[in-house]
PDB file of C-alpha atoms in Angstrom:
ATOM      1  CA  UNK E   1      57.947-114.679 -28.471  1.00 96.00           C
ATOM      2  CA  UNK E   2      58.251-111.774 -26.391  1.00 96.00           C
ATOM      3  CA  UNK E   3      61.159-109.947 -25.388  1.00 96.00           C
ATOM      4  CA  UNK E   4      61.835-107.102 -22.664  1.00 96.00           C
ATOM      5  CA  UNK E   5      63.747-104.036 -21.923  1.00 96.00           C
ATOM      6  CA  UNK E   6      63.996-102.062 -18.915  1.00 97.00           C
ATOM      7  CA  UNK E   7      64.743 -98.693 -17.696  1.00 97.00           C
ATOM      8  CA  UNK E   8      64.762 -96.451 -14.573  1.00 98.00           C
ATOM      9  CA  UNK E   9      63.552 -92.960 -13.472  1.00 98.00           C
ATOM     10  CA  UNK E  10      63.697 -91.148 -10.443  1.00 98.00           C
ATOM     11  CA  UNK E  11      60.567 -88.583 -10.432  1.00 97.00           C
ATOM     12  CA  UNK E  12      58.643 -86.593  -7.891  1.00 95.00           C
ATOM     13  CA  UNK E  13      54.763 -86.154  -8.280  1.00 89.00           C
ATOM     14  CA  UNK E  14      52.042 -85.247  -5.643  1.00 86.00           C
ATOM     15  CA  UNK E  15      48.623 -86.935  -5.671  1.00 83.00           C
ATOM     16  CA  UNK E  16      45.652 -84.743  -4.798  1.00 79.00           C
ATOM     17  CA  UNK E  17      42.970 -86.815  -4.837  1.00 80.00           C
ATOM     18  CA  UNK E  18      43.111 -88.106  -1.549  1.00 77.00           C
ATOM     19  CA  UNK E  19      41.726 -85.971   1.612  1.00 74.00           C
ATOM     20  CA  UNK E  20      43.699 -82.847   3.365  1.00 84.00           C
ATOM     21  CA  UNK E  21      46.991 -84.216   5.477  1.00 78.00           C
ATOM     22  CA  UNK E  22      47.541 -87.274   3.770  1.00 71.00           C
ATOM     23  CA  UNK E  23      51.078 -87.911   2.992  1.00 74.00           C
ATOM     24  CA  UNK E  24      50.454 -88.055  -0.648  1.00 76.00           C
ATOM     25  CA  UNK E  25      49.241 -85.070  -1.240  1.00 74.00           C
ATOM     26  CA  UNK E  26      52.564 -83.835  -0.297  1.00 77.00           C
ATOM     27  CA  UNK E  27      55.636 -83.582  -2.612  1.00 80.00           C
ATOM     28  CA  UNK E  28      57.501 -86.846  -2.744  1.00 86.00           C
ATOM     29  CA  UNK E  29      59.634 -88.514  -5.148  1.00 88.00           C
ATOM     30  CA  UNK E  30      60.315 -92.442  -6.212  1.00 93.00           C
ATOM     31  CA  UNK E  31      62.484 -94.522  -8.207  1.00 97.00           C
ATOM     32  CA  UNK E  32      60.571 -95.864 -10.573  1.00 97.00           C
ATOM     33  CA  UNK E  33      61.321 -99.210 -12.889  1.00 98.00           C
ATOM     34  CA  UNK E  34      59.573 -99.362 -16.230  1.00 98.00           C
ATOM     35  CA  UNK E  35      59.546-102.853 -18.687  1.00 98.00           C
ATOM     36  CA  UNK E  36      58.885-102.826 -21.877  1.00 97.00           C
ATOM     37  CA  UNK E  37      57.508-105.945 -23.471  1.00 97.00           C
ATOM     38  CA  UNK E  38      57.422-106.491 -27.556  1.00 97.00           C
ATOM     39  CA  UNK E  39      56.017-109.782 -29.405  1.00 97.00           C
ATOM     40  CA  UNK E  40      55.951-111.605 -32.585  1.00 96.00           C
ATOM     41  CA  UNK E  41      57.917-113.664 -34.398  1.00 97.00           C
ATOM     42  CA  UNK E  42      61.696-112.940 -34.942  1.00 95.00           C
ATOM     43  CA  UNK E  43      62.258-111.632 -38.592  1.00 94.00           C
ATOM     44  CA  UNK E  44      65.074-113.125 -40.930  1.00 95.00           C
ATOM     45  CA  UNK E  45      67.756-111.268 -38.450  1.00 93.00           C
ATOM     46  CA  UNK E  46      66.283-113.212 -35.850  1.00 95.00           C
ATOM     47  CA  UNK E  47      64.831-110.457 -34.003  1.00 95.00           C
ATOM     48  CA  UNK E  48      61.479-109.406 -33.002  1.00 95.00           C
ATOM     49  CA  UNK E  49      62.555-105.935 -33.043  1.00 95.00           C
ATOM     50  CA  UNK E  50      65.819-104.105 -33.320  1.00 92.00           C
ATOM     51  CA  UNK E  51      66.881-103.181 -29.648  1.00 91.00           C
ATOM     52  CA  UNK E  52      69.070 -99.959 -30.641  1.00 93.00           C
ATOM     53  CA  UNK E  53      65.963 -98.527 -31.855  1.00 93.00           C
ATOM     54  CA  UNK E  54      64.244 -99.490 -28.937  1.00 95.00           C
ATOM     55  CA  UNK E  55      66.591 -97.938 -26.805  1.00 95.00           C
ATOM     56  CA  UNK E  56      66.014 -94.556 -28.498  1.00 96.00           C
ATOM     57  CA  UNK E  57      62.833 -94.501 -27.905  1.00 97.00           C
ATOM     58  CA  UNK E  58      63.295 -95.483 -24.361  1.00 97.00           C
ATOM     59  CA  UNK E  59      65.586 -93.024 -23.744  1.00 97.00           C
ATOM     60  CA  UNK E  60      63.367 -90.429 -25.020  1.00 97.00           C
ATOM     61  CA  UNK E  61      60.763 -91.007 -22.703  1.00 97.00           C
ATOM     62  CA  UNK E  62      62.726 -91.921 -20.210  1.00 98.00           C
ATOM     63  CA  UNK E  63      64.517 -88.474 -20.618  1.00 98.00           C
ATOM     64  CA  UNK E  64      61.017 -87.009 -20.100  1.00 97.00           C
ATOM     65  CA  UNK E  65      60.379 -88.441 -16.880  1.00 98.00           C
ATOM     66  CA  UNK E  66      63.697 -88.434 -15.091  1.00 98.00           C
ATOM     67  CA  UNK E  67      64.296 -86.296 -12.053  1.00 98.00           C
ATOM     68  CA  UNK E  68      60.841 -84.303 -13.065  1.00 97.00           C
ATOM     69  CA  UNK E  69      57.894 -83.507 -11.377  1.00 97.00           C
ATOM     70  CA  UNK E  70      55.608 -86.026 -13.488  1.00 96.00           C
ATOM     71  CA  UNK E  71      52.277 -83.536 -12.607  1.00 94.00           C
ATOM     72  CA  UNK E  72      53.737 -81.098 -14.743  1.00 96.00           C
ATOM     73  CA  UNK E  73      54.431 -83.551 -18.004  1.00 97.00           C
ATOM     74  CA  UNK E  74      51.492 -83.317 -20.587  1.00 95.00           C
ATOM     75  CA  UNK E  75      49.068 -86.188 -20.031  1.00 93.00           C
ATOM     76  CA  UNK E  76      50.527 -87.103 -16.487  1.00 94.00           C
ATOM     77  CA  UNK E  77      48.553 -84.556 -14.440  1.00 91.00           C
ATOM     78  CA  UNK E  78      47.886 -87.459 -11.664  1.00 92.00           C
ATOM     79  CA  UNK E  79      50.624 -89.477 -11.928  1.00 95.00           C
ATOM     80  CA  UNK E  80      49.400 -93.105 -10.426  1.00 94.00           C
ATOM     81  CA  UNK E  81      51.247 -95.974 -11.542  1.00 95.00           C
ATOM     82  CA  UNK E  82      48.452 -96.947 -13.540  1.00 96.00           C
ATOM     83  CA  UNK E  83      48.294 -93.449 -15.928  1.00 96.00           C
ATOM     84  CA  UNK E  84      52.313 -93.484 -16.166  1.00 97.00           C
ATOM     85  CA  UNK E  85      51.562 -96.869 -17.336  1.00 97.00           C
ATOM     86  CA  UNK E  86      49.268 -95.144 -20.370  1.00 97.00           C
ATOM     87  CA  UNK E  87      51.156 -92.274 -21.014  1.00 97.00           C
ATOM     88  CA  UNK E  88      54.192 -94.596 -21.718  1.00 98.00           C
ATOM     89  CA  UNK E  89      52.294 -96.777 -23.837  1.00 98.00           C
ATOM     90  CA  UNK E  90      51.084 -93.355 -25.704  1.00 96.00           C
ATOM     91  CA  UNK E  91      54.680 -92.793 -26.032  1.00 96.00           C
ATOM     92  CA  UNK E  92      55.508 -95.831 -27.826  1.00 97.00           C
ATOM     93  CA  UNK E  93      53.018 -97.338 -29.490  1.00 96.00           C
ATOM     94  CA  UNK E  94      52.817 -95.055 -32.612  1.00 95.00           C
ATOM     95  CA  UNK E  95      56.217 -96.063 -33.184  1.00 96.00           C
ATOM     96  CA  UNK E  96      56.930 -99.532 -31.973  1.00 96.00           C
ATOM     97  CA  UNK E  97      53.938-101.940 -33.132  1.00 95.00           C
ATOM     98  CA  UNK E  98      54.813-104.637 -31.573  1.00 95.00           C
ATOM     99  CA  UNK E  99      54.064-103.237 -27.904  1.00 97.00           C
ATOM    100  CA  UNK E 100      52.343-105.760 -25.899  1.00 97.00           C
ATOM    101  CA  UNK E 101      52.575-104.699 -22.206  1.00 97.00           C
ATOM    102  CA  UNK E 102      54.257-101.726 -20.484  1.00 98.00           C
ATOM    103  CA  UNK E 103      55.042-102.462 -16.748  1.00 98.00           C
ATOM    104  CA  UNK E 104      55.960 -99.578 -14.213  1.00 98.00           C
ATOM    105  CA  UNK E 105      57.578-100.500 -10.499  1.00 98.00           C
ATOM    106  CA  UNK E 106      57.891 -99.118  -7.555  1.00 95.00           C
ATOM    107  CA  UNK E 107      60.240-101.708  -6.188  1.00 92.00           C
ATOM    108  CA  UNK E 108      60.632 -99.835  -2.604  1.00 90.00           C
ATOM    109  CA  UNK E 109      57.081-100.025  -1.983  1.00 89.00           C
ATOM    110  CA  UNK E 110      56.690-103.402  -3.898  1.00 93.00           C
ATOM    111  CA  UNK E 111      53.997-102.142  -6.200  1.00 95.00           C
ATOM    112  CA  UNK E 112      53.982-102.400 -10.122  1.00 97.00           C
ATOM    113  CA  UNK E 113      51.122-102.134 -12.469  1.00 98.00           C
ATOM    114  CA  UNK E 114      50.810-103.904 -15.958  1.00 98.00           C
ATOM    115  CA  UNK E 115      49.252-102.581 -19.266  1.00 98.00           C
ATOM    116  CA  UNK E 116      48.656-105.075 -21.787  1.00 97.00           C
ATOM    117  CA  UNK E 117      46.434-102.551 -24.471  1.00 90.00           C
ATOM    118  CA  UNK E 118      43.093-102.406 -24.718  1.00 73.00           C
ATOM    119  CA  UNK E 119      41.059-105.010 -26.406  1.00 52.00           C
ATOM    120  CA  UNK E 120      39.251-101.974 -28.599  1.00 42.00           C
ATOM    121  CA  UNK E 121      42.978-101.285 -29.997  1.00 47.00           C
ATOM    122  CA  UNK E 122      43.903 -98.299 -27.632  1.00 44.00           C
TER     123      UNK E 122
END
């Protein structure tokens, strides 16, 4: 089984590896979505995991991210969907096993990018 939560942030960021003048390279902000996907098998409770403590650590990176400039968090330096992606999943997989994907949206633009782990166990 596999069960979902979601939360949303509203961060600025700047990306300076494309050339002089692009937009990006500029300041600019999003709202971002971010799903977070657990699996196994529920326990005797019937739960996979307990969603309170989910939420805490949620909210704790979530309060990280929100209404900052994600270049200046530690391990976000270039902020593409794809690292916030990582750096979430380096949030929460210390403390919440059963992570199996981390998904991160840009619903405006219609972009999202999906981390499932690493096959090597990072």
């Amino acid at each position: 089984m596999k069960l979902s939560r979601e939360f949303h942030f509203d961060a600025a960021h700047t990306l300076d590896h494309y050339p002089e003048g692009h937009p990006n390279t500029r300041v600019h902000g999003h709202s971002f979505r971010a799903r977070i996907t657990v699996e196994g098998q529920p326990d005797a409770n019937g739960q996979i995991v307990d969603l309170e403590r989910v939420g805490s650590l949620l909210n704790a990176a979530r309060d990280q991210l929100d209404h900052s400039m994600l270049n200046e968090i530690d391990g976000l330096q270039t902020p593409t969907l794809e690292n916030i992606c990582l750096w979430l999943w380096g949030q929460l997989q210390k403390d919440l096993p059963q992570l199996s994907g981390v998904e991160v949206f840009r619903d405006s633009l219609g972009h999202s990018c999906l981390y499932q782990g690493s096959q090597h166990g990072n």
